[in-house]
Amino acid sequence: MAAVHHPGCPHRDSLFWDETDCQNYYGMLSLHEVFEVVGCQLTQTDIEVLSFLLDEACPAPHPLDPTGWTVEPCGDDPNDPGVSPSPELLKAWMKLKPQGSQGPLVASCTPKSGLELLLELEKRGYLSDGNLEPLLQLLRVLTRHDLLPLASHKRRPTVTPERLMPHSKKQTEIPQPYYAHHLRTGIIPPVTEPSASKGRKRRGNGWSGRPKKTRRTVPPLPPPPQAHKDFCNIRLRVRAEYLEHESALREGVSSDKRQPLERQFELFSKANTLLHARDLGTLVCVIKFTDVDNLESFWADYLSGALLEAMKGVFITDSLRRAAGREDVRLMMSVDQDDYEKGRMLLRERRMVSSSQGGVD
């Protein structure tokens, strides 16, 4: 909503925010922005499978259905007669609907993109601003686990692989003082100061002639320094899947139930079982990096697609082709962006610490 200006109270203007400004301030995405992020990642096969499930499980009423143009009269108001469809609409509906057809006439959904498909799901009431769980379930049915982190209102930060060139290290890295290492680890060696208070004479007990023992204050030993982690782990998920699922779904998914709700549940259950049976497997690799340059090169190859092309010859083997038969197989790959950001920060910090310690020595 727009801001309301009060001439006498200028501080009240900040209480009224526009919805877009509020979402940008808190790093949130609107529902349609989430649809754009997820929809652009859906392949044509994913769109066809979801369109098939959408038409079978969530049929939409036809736009000319008279039930959608009928308003029931209000029971509390006797003067409210309600609204009935026009005779022209009823005449067109009788021509459109076949004679003797008891089931409802539905409109087929043929979306051309992932965004149109998600908007159609919202239009039919399957998705809403506060309920994204059905979208997560559909992504799990498609085994698109790489898109699960994207189906969220939280805005993900954009990452650009900034290379750290060797010739610019002396210009960018500033030598840190000797206590930078202690400040980072939280261990500061104790500093002994001369005591300013004068010692007072104490009266003896009169019967002991032994000299008094002087107490020596021993400074506490600092705890042992914690071992620094000189490496980071990056999780790489590789998944092989069939290139096309529509023909298998149309041949293997059917239902003889008469009730619409039972029919929808049976179709969804059979489709889910069939897609799980066609799952070719997922492999999760944990790669250890000790140098920030190698990590940034790995991330740049992942963003450009060179890493995926290099991995095809490793993961798409002859045994996998024999298991797939005549159907085409594709390889999907995903890397956790949070692992990359944390590892990049850790390795850069360790490089700066080691360079500062080398300069001091």
Coordinates of C-alpha atoms in Angstrom, one line a residue:
M1 CA 0.0 0.0 0.0
A2 CA 1.1 3.6 -0.6
A3 CA 2.5 5.8 2.1
V4 CA 0.1 8.2 3.8
H5 CA 1.7 11.6 4.5
H6 CA 0.8 13.6 7.6
P7 CA 2.0 17.2 7.6
G8 CA 2.1 17.4 11.4
C9 CA 3.7 14.1 12.0
P10 CA 6.4 13.4 9.5
H11 CA 7.6 10.3 11.4
R12 CA 4.4 8.5 10.7
D13 CA 5.3 8.2 7.0
S14 CA 7.7 5.3 7.7
L15 CA 4.8 3.2 9.2
F16 CA 3.2 2.8 5.8
W17 CA 5.3 0.8 3.4
D18 CA 4.7 -0.4 -0.1
E19 CA 4.4 -4.2 -0.4
T20 CA 7.4 -4.4 -2.8
D21 CA 9.6 -2.2 -0.6
C22 CA 8.7 -4.2 2.4
Q23 CA 9.6 -7.5 0.7
N24 CA 12.9 -6.1 -0.6
Y25 CA 13.8 -4.8 2.9
Y26 CA 13.3 -8.2 4.5
G27 CA 14.8 -10.1 1.5
M28 CA 11.5 -11.9 0.6
L29 CA 10.0 -12.9 -2.7
S30 CA 6.4 -12.6 -3.7
L31 CA 4.4 -15.7 -4.8
H32 CA 4.7 -14.8 -8.5
E33 CA 8.4 -14.2 -8.1
V34 CA 8.8 -17.7 -6.6
F35 CA 6.9 -19.0 -9.6
E36 CA 9.3 -17.3 -12.0
V37 CA 12.3 -18.7 -10.2
V38 CA 11.0 -22.3 -10.1
G39 CA 9.2 -22.2 -13.4
C40 CA 12.3 -21.2 -15.4
Q41 CA 14.1 -24.3 -14.1
L42 CA 11.4 -26.8 -15.1
T43 CA 12.1 -28.7 -18.3
Q44 CA 9.6 -29.5 -21.0
T45 CA 9.3 -33.0 -19.7
D46 CA 8.5 -31.7 -16.2
I47 CA 5.8 -29.4 -17.6
E48 CA 4.2 -32.2 -19.6
V49 CA 4.1 -34.5 -16.5
L50 CA 2.6 -31.8 -14.3
S51 CA 0.1 -30.9 -16.9
F52 CA -1.1 -34.5 -17.1
L53 CA -1.4 -34.7 -13.3
L54 CA -3.1 -31.3 -13.3
D55 CA -5.8 -32.3 -15.7
E56 CA -6.4 -35.7 -14.0
A57 CA -6.2 -34.6 -10.3
C58 CA -7.4 -31.0 -10.3
P59 CA -9.8 -30.5 -13.2
A60 CA -10.9 -27.0 -13.9
P61 CA -14.6 -26.2 -14.7
H62 CA -15.4 -25.0 -18.1
P63 CA -15.7 -21.2 -18.4
L64 CA -19.3 -21.5 -19.8
D65 CA -20.5 -23.8 -17.0
P66 CA -23.7 -22.3 -15.6
T67 CA -22.8 -23.2 -12.1
G68 CA -20.0 -20.6 -12.1
W69 CA -22.5 -17.9 -13.2
T70 CA -25.1 -18.7 -10.6
V71 CA -25.4 -16.8 -7.3
E72 CA -27.5 -18.5 -4.6
P73 CA -30.0 -16.3 -2.8
C74 CA -29.1 -15.1 0.7
G75 CA -31.1 -17.0 3.3
D76 CA -31.2 -14.0 5.7
D77 CA -32.5 -11.6 3.2
P78 CA -35.9 -12.6 1.7
N79 CA -35.6 -9.7 -0.9
D80 CA -32.5 -11.3 -2.4
P81 CA -33.6 -13.5 -5.3
G82 CA -30.0 -14.4 -6.3
V83 CA -28.6 -14.3 -9.8
S84 CA -29.3 -17.0 -12.5
P85 CA -27.4 -17.4 -15.8
S86 CA -28.8 -15.9 -18.9
P87 CA -30.9 -17.9 -21.4
E88 CA -28.2 -17.3 -24.1
L89 CA -25.6 -18.9 -21.8
L90 CA -27.8 -21.9 -21.1
K91 CA -28.5 -22.3 -24.8
A92 CA -24.8 -22.2 -25.7
W93 CA -24.0 -24.6 -22.8
M94 CA -26.6 -27.2 -24.1
K95 CA -25.0 -27.1 -27.5
L96 CA -21.5 -27.4 -26.2
K97 CA -22.1 -30.2 -23.7
P98 CA -22.9 -33.6 -25.2
Q99 CA -26.3 -35.1 -24.6
G100 CA -26.4 -37.7 -21.8
S101 CA -23.1 -36.7 -20.4
Q102 CA -23.2 -36.9 -16.6
G103 CA -19.6 -35.9 -15.8
P104 CA -18.6 -32.2 -15.7
L105 CA -17.1 -30.7 -18.8
V106 CA -13.6 -29.5 -18.0
A107 CA -11.1 -27.3 -19.8
S108 CA -7.8 -28.9 -20.8
C109 CA -4.7 -27.2 -19.6
T110 CA -1.8 -26.9 -22.1
P111 CA 0.7 -24.5 -20.5
K112 CA 3.7 -23.5 -22.7
S113 CA 6.1 -22.7 -19.8
G114 CA 6.7 -23.5 -16.2
L115 CA 5.4 -20.1 -15.1
E116 CA 2.1 -20.6 -16.9
L117 CA 1.7 -24.0 -15.2
L118 CA 2.3 -22.6 -11.7
L119 CA -0.1 -19.7 -12.4
E120 CA -2.7 -22.2 -13.4
L121 CA -2.2 -24.2 -10.2
E122 CA -2.7 -21.0 -8.3
K123 CA -5.8 -20.2 -10.3
R124 CA -7.4 -23.6 -9.4
G125 CA -6.7 -23.1 -5.7
Y126 CA -3.9 -25.7 -5.5
L127 CA -1.2 -23.1 -4.5
S128 CA -1.5 -20.0 -2.4
D129 CA 0.7 -17.3 -0.9
G130 CA 0.8 -19.1 2.5
N131 CA 0.8 -22.7 1.2
L132 CA 3.7 -23.9 -0.9
E133 CA 3.7 -27.5 0.4
P134 CA 1.8 -28.8 -2.7
L135 CA 4.6 -27.4 -4.9
L136 CA 7.2 -29.1 -2.8
Q137 CA 5.3 -32.4 -3.1
L138 CA 5.1 -32.1 -6.9
L139 CA 8.9 -31.4 -7.1
R140 CA 9.5 -34.5 -5.0
V141 CA 7.3 -36.5 -7.3
L142 CA 9.4 -35.3 -10.3
T143 CA 12.6 -36.1 -8.3
R144 CA 13.6 -32.5 -8.8
H145 CA 15.2 -32.2 -5.3
D146 CA 17.6 -29.5 -6.6
L147 CA 14.6 -27.1 -6.9
L148 CA 13.3 -27.6 -3.3
P149 CA 15.5 -24.8 -1.9
L150 CA 14.2 -22.4 -4.6
A151 CA 10.5 -22.9 -3.6
S152 CA 10.7 -20.5 -0.7
H153 CA 9.7 -16.8 -0.1
K154 CA 13.3 -16.2 1.2
R155 CA 15.4 -14.3 -1.4
R156 CA 18.7 -16.1 -2.2
P157 CA 21.7 -13.9 -2.6
T158 CA 23.4 -13.8 -6.0
V159 CA 26.9 -15.0 -6.1
T160 CA 29.6 -13.9 -8.6
P161 CA 32.8 -15.9 -8.7
E162 CA 35.4 -13.2 -8.0
R163 CA 38.9 -14.5 -8.9
L164 CA 41.8 -13.6 -6.6
M165 CA 44.7 -12.9 -9.0
P166 CA 48.2 -13.7 -7.7
H167 CA 49.6 -10.3 -8.9
S168 CA 47.1 -8.3 -6.9
K169 CA 47.6 -10.0 -3.6
K170 CA 50.0 -7.4 -2.4
Q171 CA 47.6 -4.6 -3.2
T172 CA 44.5 -6.2 -1.7
E173 CA 45.8 -7.9 1.3
I174 CA 46.8 -5.5 4.2
P175 CA 49.2 -6.9 6.7
Q176 CA 47.5 -7.2 10.1
P177 CA 49.1 -6.5 13.5
Y178 CA 50.4 -9.3 15.6
Y179 CA 47.3 -9.5 17.8
A180 CA 44.9 -10.1 14.8
H181 CA 45.3 -13.8 15.3
H182 CA 44.4 -13.6 19.0
L183 CA 41.4 -11.4 18.3
R184 CA 40.1 -13.9 15.8
T185 CA 40.5 -16.9 18.0
G186 CA 39.3 -15.1 21.1
I187 CA 42.5 -15.9 23.1
I188 CA 44.5 -12.9 24.3
P189 CA 47.7 -13.6 26.3
P190 CA 47.6 -12.0 29.8
V191 CA 49.6 -8.8 30.3
T192 CA 51.4 -8.5 33.7
E193 CA 51.3 -5.0 35.2
P194 CA 53.4 -3.8 38.2
S195 CA 51.4 -3.7 41.4
A196 CA 50.7 -0.1 42.5
S197 CA 49.5 -1.0 46.0
K198 CA 52.0 -0.9 48.9
G199 CA 52.3 -4.0 51.1
R200 CA 51.2 -3.4 54.7
K201 CA 52.9 -4.9 57.7
R202 CA 50.9 -7.6 59.5
R203 CA 51.1 -8.2 63.2
G204 CA 52.5 -11.6 64.2
N205 CA 50.9 -14.0 66.7
G206 CA 53.9 -13.6 69.1
W207 CA 54.9 -17.2 69.4
S208 CA 56.1 -18.1 65.9
G209 CA 59.6 -17.1 65.0
R210 CA 59.6 -18.6 61.5
P211 CA 59.8 -16.1 58.6
K212 CA 56.6 -15.4 56.7
K213 CA 56.1 -17.1 53.4
T214 CA 55.5 -14.7 50.5
R215 CA 52.7 -15.6 48.1
R216 CA 53.6 -15.5 44.5
T217 CA 50.8 -14.8 42.0
V218 CA 51.1 -17.1 39.1
P219 CA 49.3 -15.9 35.9
P220 CA 46.8 -18.4 34.6
L221 CA 47.9 -20.3 31.6
P222 CA 46.0 -19.5 28.4
P223 CA 43.9 -22.4 27.0
P224 CA 45.4 -24.3 24.1
P225 CA 44.6 -22.7 20.8
Q226 CA 41.8 -24.3 18.8
A227 CA 42.7 -26.2 15.7
H228 CA 41.8 -24.1 12.6
K229 CA 39.9 -25.8 9.8
D230 CA 42.0 -25.4 6.7
F231 CA 39.5 -26.9 4.3
C232 CA 35.9 -26.8 3.3
N233 CA 33.5 -29.5 2.1
I234 CA 31.2 -28.9 -0.9
R235 CA 28.3 -31.2 -1.5
L236 CA 27.7 -32.2 -5.2
R237 CA 24.5 -34.0 -6.0
V238 CA 24.4 -35.9 -9.3
R239 CA 21.2 -37.5 -10.6
A240 CA 20.4 -39.4 -13.8
E241 CA 16.8 -39.4 -15.1
Y242 CA 14.9 -40.3 -18.2
L243 CA 14.5 -37.6 -20.7
E244 CA 10.7 -38.2 -21.2
H245 CA 8.0 -39.5 -18.8
E246 CA 4.7 -38.7 -20.6
S247 CA 4.4 -41.8 -22.7
A248 CA 5.1 -44.1 -19.7
L249 CA 2.5 -42.2 -17.6
R250 CA -0.1 -42.4 -20.3
E251 CA 0.5 -46.2 -20.7
G252 CA 0.8 -47.1 -17.0
V253 CA -1.5 -44.7 -15.2
S254 CA -5.2 -45.3 -15.3
S255 CA -8.2 -45.6 -12.9
D256 CA -11.5 -47.4 -12.9
K257 CA -12.9 -45.5 -9.9
R258 CA -16.2 -43.7 -10.4
Q259 CA -16.0 -41.2 -7.6
P260 CA -13.9 -38.2 -8.6
L261 CA -12.0 -38.1 -5.3
E262 CA -11.1 -41.8 -5.3
R263 CA -10.1 -41.5 -8.9
Q264 CA -7.8 -38.6 -8.2
F265 CA -6.1 -40.4 -5.3
E266 CA -5.6 -43.5 -7.3
L267 CA -4.1 -41.7 -10.3
F268 CA -1.8 -39.7 -8.1
S269 CA -0.7 -42.8 -6.2
K270 CA 0.0 -44.8 -9.4
A271 CA 1.9 -41.8 -11.0
N272 CA 4.0 -41.4 -7.9
T273 CA 4.8 -45.2 -7.8
L274 CA 5.7 -45.2 -11.5
L275 CA 8.0 -42.2 -11.3
H276 CA 9.8 -43.7 -8.2
A277 CA 10.3 -46.9 -10.2
R278 CA 11.8 -45.0 -13.1
D279 CA 14.3 -43.2 -10.8
L280 CA 17.8 -44.1 -12.0
G281 CA 19.4 -43.0 -8.7
T282 CA 21.1 -40.1 -7.1
L283 CA 24.7 -39.8 -6.0
V284 CA 26.0 -37.2 -3.4
C285 CA 29.7 -36.5 -3.5
V286 CA 31.5 -34.5 -0.8
I287 CA 34.5 -32.6 -2.3
K288 CA 37.2 -31.2 0.0
F289 CA 38.9 -27.9 -1.0
T290 CA 42.0 -26.4 0.6
D291 CA 42.6 -23.5 -1.8
V292 CA 40.2 -20.7 -2.5
D293 CA 41.4 -20.4 -6.2
N294 CA 40.4 -24.1 -6.8
L295 CA 37.1 -23.6 -5.2
E296 CA 36.3 -20.5 -7.3
S297 CA 37.3 -22.3 -10.5
F298 CA 35.1 -25.2 -9.5
W299 CA 32.1 -22.8 -9.0
A300 CA 32.7 -21.0 -12.3
D301 CA 32.8 -24.3 -14.2
Y302 CA 29.5 -25.3 -12.4
L303 CA 27.8 -22.0 -13.4
S304 CA 29.0 -22.2 -17.0
G305 CA 28.0 -25.9 -17.5
A306 CA 31.5 -27.1 -18.2
L307 CA 31.4 -29.3 -15.0
L308 CA 28.2 -31.0 -16.2
E309 CA 29.7 -31.8 -19.6
A310 CA 32.8 -33.2 -18.0
M311 CA 30.8 -35.4 -15.6
K312 CA 28.6 -37.0 -18.3
G313 CA 31.4 -39.3 -19.4
V314 CA 31.9 -40.4 -15.8
F315 CA 28.4 -41.1 -14.6
I316 CA 26.5 -42.1 -17.8
T317 CA 28.1 -45.5 -18.2
D318 CA 27.2 -48.5 -20.3
S319 CA 25.4 -50.2 -17.5
L320 CA 23.2 -47.1 -17.0
R321 CA 22.4 -47.1 -20.8
R322 CA 21.5 -50.8 -20.6
A323 CA 19.2 -50.1 -17.7
A324 CA 17.5 -47.3 -19.5
G325 CA 17.0 -49.4 -22.7
R326 CA 15.9 -47.4 -25.7
E327 CA 14.9 -44.3 -23.8
D328 CA 17.2 -41.3 -23.6
V329 CA 18.9 -40.3 -20.3
R330 CA 20.1 -37.0 -19.1
L331 CA 22.3 -35.9 -16.2
M332 CA 21.3 -33.4 -13.5
M333 CA 23.7 -31.7 -11.2
S334 CA 23.4 -29.3 -8.3
V335 CA 25.8 -27.7 -5.8
D336 CA 24.7 -26.2 -2.5
Q337 CA 25.3 -22.5 -2.8
D338 CA 25.5 -22.0 1.0
D339 CA 28.4 -24.5 1.2
Y340 CA 30.2 -22.5 -1.5
E341 CA 29.7 -19.2 0.3
K342 CA 30.8 -20.5 3.7
G343 CA 33.8 -22.3 2.3
R344 CA 34.9 -19.4 0.2
M345 CA 34.8 -17.1 3.2
L346 CA 36.7 -19.6 5.4
L347 CA 39.5 -20.2 2.8
R348 CA 39.9 -16.5 2.2
E349 CA 40.1 -15.8 5.9
R350 CA 42.8 -18.5 6.3
R351 CA 44.8 -17.1 3.4
M352 CA 44.8 -13.6 4.9
V353 CA 45.8 -14.9 8.3
S354 CA 48.6 -17.0 6.9
S355 CA 49.9 -14.0 4.8
S356 CA 49.8 -11.7 7.8
Q357 CA 51.7 -14.2 10.0
G358 CA 54.3 -14.7 7.2
G359 CA 54.8 -10.9 7.0
V360 CA 55.3 -10.6 10.8
D361 CA 57.8 -13.5 10.9

